[in-house]
XYZ file of C-alpha atoms in Angstrom:
340
model
C -17.816 -27.321 10.154
C -20.700 -25.087 11.097
C -22.287 -22.240 9.139
C -23.999 -19.534 11.180
C -25.278 -15.986 10.887
C -24.896 -13.917 14.057
C -26.568 -10.589 14.801
C -24.008 -8.138 16.197
C -24.454 -4.556 17.349
C -23.129 -3.435 13.954
C -24.279 -5.845 11.201
C -25.433 -9.441 10.782
C -22.360 -11.541 10.003
C -22.208 -14.959 8.420
C -19.297 -17.109 9.558
C -17.939 -20.626 9.336
C -16.773 -22.296 12.503
C -14.990 -25.495 13.491
C -13.500 -27.038 16.610
C -14.454 -27.080 20.303
C -16.244 -24.065 21.749
C -13.837 -23.888 24.707
C -10.604 -24.104 22.684
C -8.198 -21.230 21.905
C -9.630 -19.146 19.069
C -8.193 -18.546 15.606
C -9.991 -16.005 13.411
C -9.257 -16.238 9.692
C -10.180 -13.092 7.771
C -10.451 -13.181 3.976
C -9.371 -10.478 1.556
C -10.916 -8.442 -1.245
C -13.203 -10.336 -3.661
C -13.306 -13.461 -1.501
C -15.201 -14.968 1.445
C -14.779 -17.242 4.445
C -14.827 -20.302 2.179
C -11.321 -19.482 0.965
C -10.262 -20.927 4.349
C -12.647 -23.865 4.713
C -10.072 -26.417 3.484
C -7.774 -25.480 6.390
C -10.233 -25.285 9.251
C -10.820 -29.016 9.921
C -7.047 -29.486 10.002
C -6.826 -27.372 13.168
C -9.057 -29.534 15.398
C -7.511 -28.368 18.677
C -8.609 -24.764 18.003
C -11.929 -23.028 17.668
C -11.581 -21.567 14.181
C -13.895 -18.763 13.073
C -13.927 -17.472 9.485
C -16.360 -14.579 8.918
C -17.701 -13.077 5.711
C -16.602 -9.475 5.998
C -18.679 -6.402 5.222
C -19.425 -6.223 1.495
C -18.748 -9.900 0.800
C -20.303 -13.323 1.123
C -23.482 -13.912 3.079
C -23.107 -11.185 5.686
C -25.478 -8.238 5.705
C -24.727 -6.149 2.579
C -23.690 -3.023 4.447
C -21.619 -0.251 2.808
C -17.961 0.382 3.670
C -16.959 3.813 4.931
C -13.634 4.145 3.124
C -12.596 7.188 5.139
C -12.056 4.818 8.083
C -9.647 2.693 6.072
C -10.219 -0.906 7.191
C -11.574 0.114 10.618
C -15.085 -0.896 9.557
C -13.761 -4.447 9.178
C -11.808 -4.288 12.435
C -14.842 -3.016 14.352
C -17.155 -5.578 12.724
C -14.754 -8.305 13.793
C -14.737 -6.986 17.354
C -18.543 -6.896 17.347
C -18.715 -10.506 16.135
C -16.345 -11.750 18.830
C -18.315 -9.930 21.498
C -21.566 -11.417 20.178
C -19.984 -14.870 20.343
C -18.752 -14.227 23.920
C -15.110 -14.604 22.907
C -13.230 -12.675 25.571
C -9.667 -14.021 25.482
C -7.168 -12.595 22.949
C -7.444 -14.453 19.631
C -4.973 -15.531 16.967
C -5.734 -13.421 13.881
C -5.010 -14.440 10.285
C -5.464 -11.841 7.546
C -5.106 -12.349 3.797
C -4.354 -9.402 1.501
C -6.830 -6.601 2.359
C -7.455 -8.262 5.727
C -3.804 -7.770 6.655
C -4.621 -4.111 7.250
C -7.831 -5.030 9.059
C -6.185 -7.358 11.587
C -3.350 -4.883 12.132
C -5.877 -2.120 12.848
C -7.710 -4.509 15.201
C -4.445 -5.180 17.066
C -3.638 -1.477 17.293
C -6.736 -1.027 19.491
C -7.175 -4.395 21.218
C -5.001 -7.196 22.651
C -4.470 -10.216 20.386
C -2.594 -13.491 20.834
C -0.798 -13.351 17.471
C -0.956 -11.887 13.966
C -0.459 -13.922 10.788
C -0.265 -11.987 7.532
C -0.826 -13.702 4.177
C 0.396 -11.442 1.345
C -0.945 -8.342 3.160
C -1.624 -4.971 1.598
C 1.248 -2.556 2.244
C 1.131 -0.689 5.569
C 0.972 2.450 3.395
C -2.066 1.274 1.412
C -2.360 0.320 -2.248
C -1.114 2.632 -4.981
C 0.540 5.985 -5.393
C 3.303 6.109 -2.781
C 7.063 6.530 -2.702
C 9.147 3.824 -0.974
C 8.943 5.643 2.368
C 5.153 5.764 2.136
C 4.726 9.431 1.241
C 2.058 9.979 -1.433
C 3.063 10.754 -4.992
C 0.457 13.536 -5.021
C -1.273 15.303 -2.104
C -4.683 14.076 -3.328
C -3.451 10.452 -3.595
C -4.169 10.378 -7.315
C -4.045 6.950 -8.930
C -5.393 5.073 -5.911
C -8.880 3.931 -5.056
C -11.903 2.777 -7.008
C -11.147 4.750 -10.156
C -8.532 2.162 -11.073
C -10.980 -0.747 -11.152
C -11.488 -2.448 -14.494
C -15.034 -1.599 -15.643
C -15.489 -4.927 -17.429
C -14.630 -6.856 -14.268
C -17.131 -4.751 -12.314
C -19.830 -5.375 -14.901
C -19.172 -9.121 -14.996
C -19.382 -9.268 -11.196
C -22.677 -7.395 -11.341
C -24.024 -9.828 -13.949
C -22.887 -12.915 -12.030
C -20.624 -14.137 -14.845
C -19.262 -17.633 -14.108
C -17.649 -18.105 -17.529
C -14.000 -18.131 -18.538
C -14.463 -16.362 -21.865
C -12.984 -13.036 -20.813
C -9.738 -12.308 -18.945
C -11.910 -10.042 -16.786
C -14.299 -12.753 -15.624
C -13.687 -13.597 -11.977
C -12.799 -17.174 -12.924
C -9.954 -15.983 -15.151
C -8.912 -13.335 -12.622
C -8.594 -15.978 -9.894
C -6.537 -18.248 -12.134
C -4.245 -15.370 -13.071
C -3.876 -13.645 -9.699
C -5.063 -15.705 -6.722
C -2.732 -18.675 -7.058
C 0.318 -19.824 -9.016
C -0.207 -20.662 -12.729
C 0.670 -24.314 -12.080
C -2.031 -24.690 -9.403
C -5.370 -26.262 -10.258
C -7.889 -25.331 -7.607
C -10.331 -28.228 -7.019
C -12.915 -25.874 -5.474
C -12.775 -23.332 -8.281
C -16.522 -23.495 -9.069
C -17.391 -22.996 -5.397
C -15.008 -20.076 -5.019
C -16.289 -18.390 -8.185
C -19.816 -18.543 -6.774
C -18.565 -17.109 -3.484
C -16.931 -14.099 -5.126
C -20.122 -13.453 -7.093
C -21.853 -12.729 -3.759
C -19.858 -9.460 -3.601
C -21.774 -6.247 -2.983
C -21.145 -4.343 -6.233
C -21.439 -0.566 -6.351
C -20.320 2.605 -4.619
C -20.617 1.162 -1.107
C -18.983 -2.149 -1.966
C -16.767 -3.096 -4.888
C -15.161 -0.999 -6.196
C -16.575 2.137 -4.550
C -16.961 5.707 -5.800
C -14.263 7.818 -7.459
C -13.295 11.474 -7.726
C -11.566 13.298 -10.592
C -8.027 14.603 -10.120
C -5.917 17.172 -11.952
C -2.954 14.891 -11.355
C -1.980 11.836 -13.395
C -3.721 9.464 -14.071
C -6.785 11.658 -13.595
C -8.637 10.154 -10.629
C -8.379 9.995 -6.874
C -10.027 8.016 -4.090
C -13.669 8.460 -3.202
C -15.187 8.029 0.238
C -16.917 4.639 0.106
C -16.228 1.079 -0.984
C -13.414 -1.403 -0.561
C -10.890 -0.076 -3.092
C -11.048 3.399 -1.572
C -10.577 1.891 1.893
C -7.295 0.505 0.525
C -6.100 3.877 -0.751
C -3.088 5.287 1.126
C -5.292 8.294 1.856
C -7.108 6.110 4.407
C -5.283 2.767 4.756
C -2.430 2.963 7.266
C -1.252 0.276 9.669
C 2.186 1.698 10.429
C 0.985 2.344 13.985
C 1.382 -1.371 14.704
C 4.986 -0.550 15.638
C 3.753 1.549 18.549
C 1.592 -1.141 20.189
C 2.813 -1.566 23.766
C 2.191 -5.310 24.137
C 3.398 -6.571 20.802
C 1.886 -9.887 19.659
C 4.172 -12.271 17.740
C 3.900 -11.819 13.971
C 4.114 -14.330 11.127
C 4.418 -12.914 7.605
C 3.852 -15.423 4.784
C 4.092 -14.329 1.158
C 4.053 -15.891 -2.293
C 7.160 -14.960 -4.281
C 5.080 -15.067 -7.485
C 2.392 -12.774 -6.132
C 1.269 -10.335 -8.839
C -1.118 -8.411 -6.571
C 1.039 -7.384 -3.605
C 4.506 -7.048 -5.101
C 7.252 -4.568 -5.860
C 5.977 -3.099 -9.097
C 2.612 -4.877 -9.291
C 0.973 -4.272 -12.650
C -2.299 -3.608 -10.826
C -0.816 -0.372 -9.427
C -0.565 2.792 -11.518
C 3.107 3.483 -10.892
C 3.962 0.201 -12.613
C 1.213 0.653 -15.204
C 2.593 4.071 -16.110
C 6.188 2.813 -16.191
C 5.117 0.103 -18.651
C 3.575 2.655 -21.015
C 0.068 1.175 -20.831
C -1.361 4.524 -19.667
C 0.019 7.622 -21.373
C 1.293 10.678 -19.558
C 3.211 8.978 -16.762
C 5.233 11.731 -15.021
C 8.256 9.482 -14.415
C 9.715 7.494 -11.541
C 10.831 10.538 -9.550
C 7.239 11.737 -9.323
C 5.270 8.486 -9.485
C 7.419 5.350 -9.031
C 6.073 1.803 -9.079
C 5.068 1.064 -5.491
C 7.594 -1.070 -3.587
C 5.015 -3.029 -1.620
C 7.243 -5.864 -0.387
C 9.894 -3.366 0.623
C 7.322 -1.349 2.558
C 6.023 -4.414 4.412
C 9.557 -5.577 5.220
C 10.609 -2.122 6.454
C 7.601 -1.878 8.763
C 8.147 -5.348 10.230
C 11.855 -4.625 10.722
C 10.851 -1.566 12.740
C 8.392 -3.736 14.683
C 11.160 -6.194 15.528
C 13.582 -3.398 16.459
C 10.927 -2.067 18.848
C 10.791 -5.410 20.648
C 8.315 -7.434 18.584
C 8.837 -10.997 17.397
C 8.633 -11.445 13.619
C 8.936 -14.567 11.489
C 8.878 -14.284 7.692
C 8.343 -17.166 5.258
C 8.459 -16.717 1.491
C 6.775 -19.338 -0.684
C 8.882 -19.460 -3.846
C 6.301 -21.145 -6.083
C 3.176 -19.447 -4.733
C 1.024 -16.630 -6.009
C -1.164 -14.301 -3.963
C -2.580 -17.114 -1.845
C -0.006 -19.601 -0.486
C -2.700 -20.917 1.857
C -4.421 -22.088 -1.342
C -1.671 -23.188 -3.724
C 0.736 -24.437 -1.001
C -1.805 -25.363 1.663
C 0.179 -28.189 3.286
C 3.346 -26.167 3.689
C 1.484 -23.042 4.740
C -0.415 -24.940 7.403
C 2.831 -26.498 8.673
C 4.466 -23.076 9.000
C 1.376 -21.686 10.715
C 1.254 -24.578 13.183
C 4.931 -24.184 14.026
C 4.351 -20.491 14.624
C 1.396 -21.139 16.939
C 3.472 -23.726 18.818
C 6.253 -21.189 19.293
C 8.785 -23.016 17.128
């Protein structure tokens, strides 16, 4: 395992690396509120590959540059391209993207050739929050999505570097509740807490800025920061279906995922349906987002257009099966890379 910071023509990027320099390349891209170290337990177990795991813009030890949310996850896709060019990686790479990074690797593949795409509980191809099953927005201004939905206590505890488990909104408690299955005990929890606390907090990072809306629940996406980049106003990877040379796709997903799910309680359609926030206009206007259904529908279209898709559900896993079911996840991933 090697830890390096590389100057690219966009930003300075910290990354972990393992394996021979001349081997086929796997790039593992982390999600929101995480870093490259969420993959470090897997990297030495792929010794026949050169594995690169970068800290993406706004997270970890990379240059703390702001995220232009109006580009969706294209800032991440372009940063990744810049890193690979700086490292003289010219052959198509195998891309792995967890959660938020699912959109980033899809956007990368929509503009550049890749060897394969592996999604781990990816954000919906229609973004996060405020859409009907077919992906159309509940309101024209995409109300209910973006940084305005962030919990202010979580933001404050991130800003203060809180490592405790006293509050359900400390990152330690959030990870235990959302990142992995309740039965999982993460041996690297202290390390991963410290990694998340490296997050760039504020309008350009997490959560981003917000704008008021006349529509329920009263806010809409701003123009900067990671949660706005995930808004359906900007986040869209449905164009993957139209890629001419379609890379093989592996979709892995935890059946107990509470973050990317049909009716996730982190999304305002489900929050309104539950009665937690008053004034919900009803399911005809603002239904709970069917995230799994949206992912499945997009990948079915991809397959119908000639792409190869393999899907694996992890019945006992939460949002990160590569964490709470690492052995099985790695076995599935290896089989996929070997074409089995």
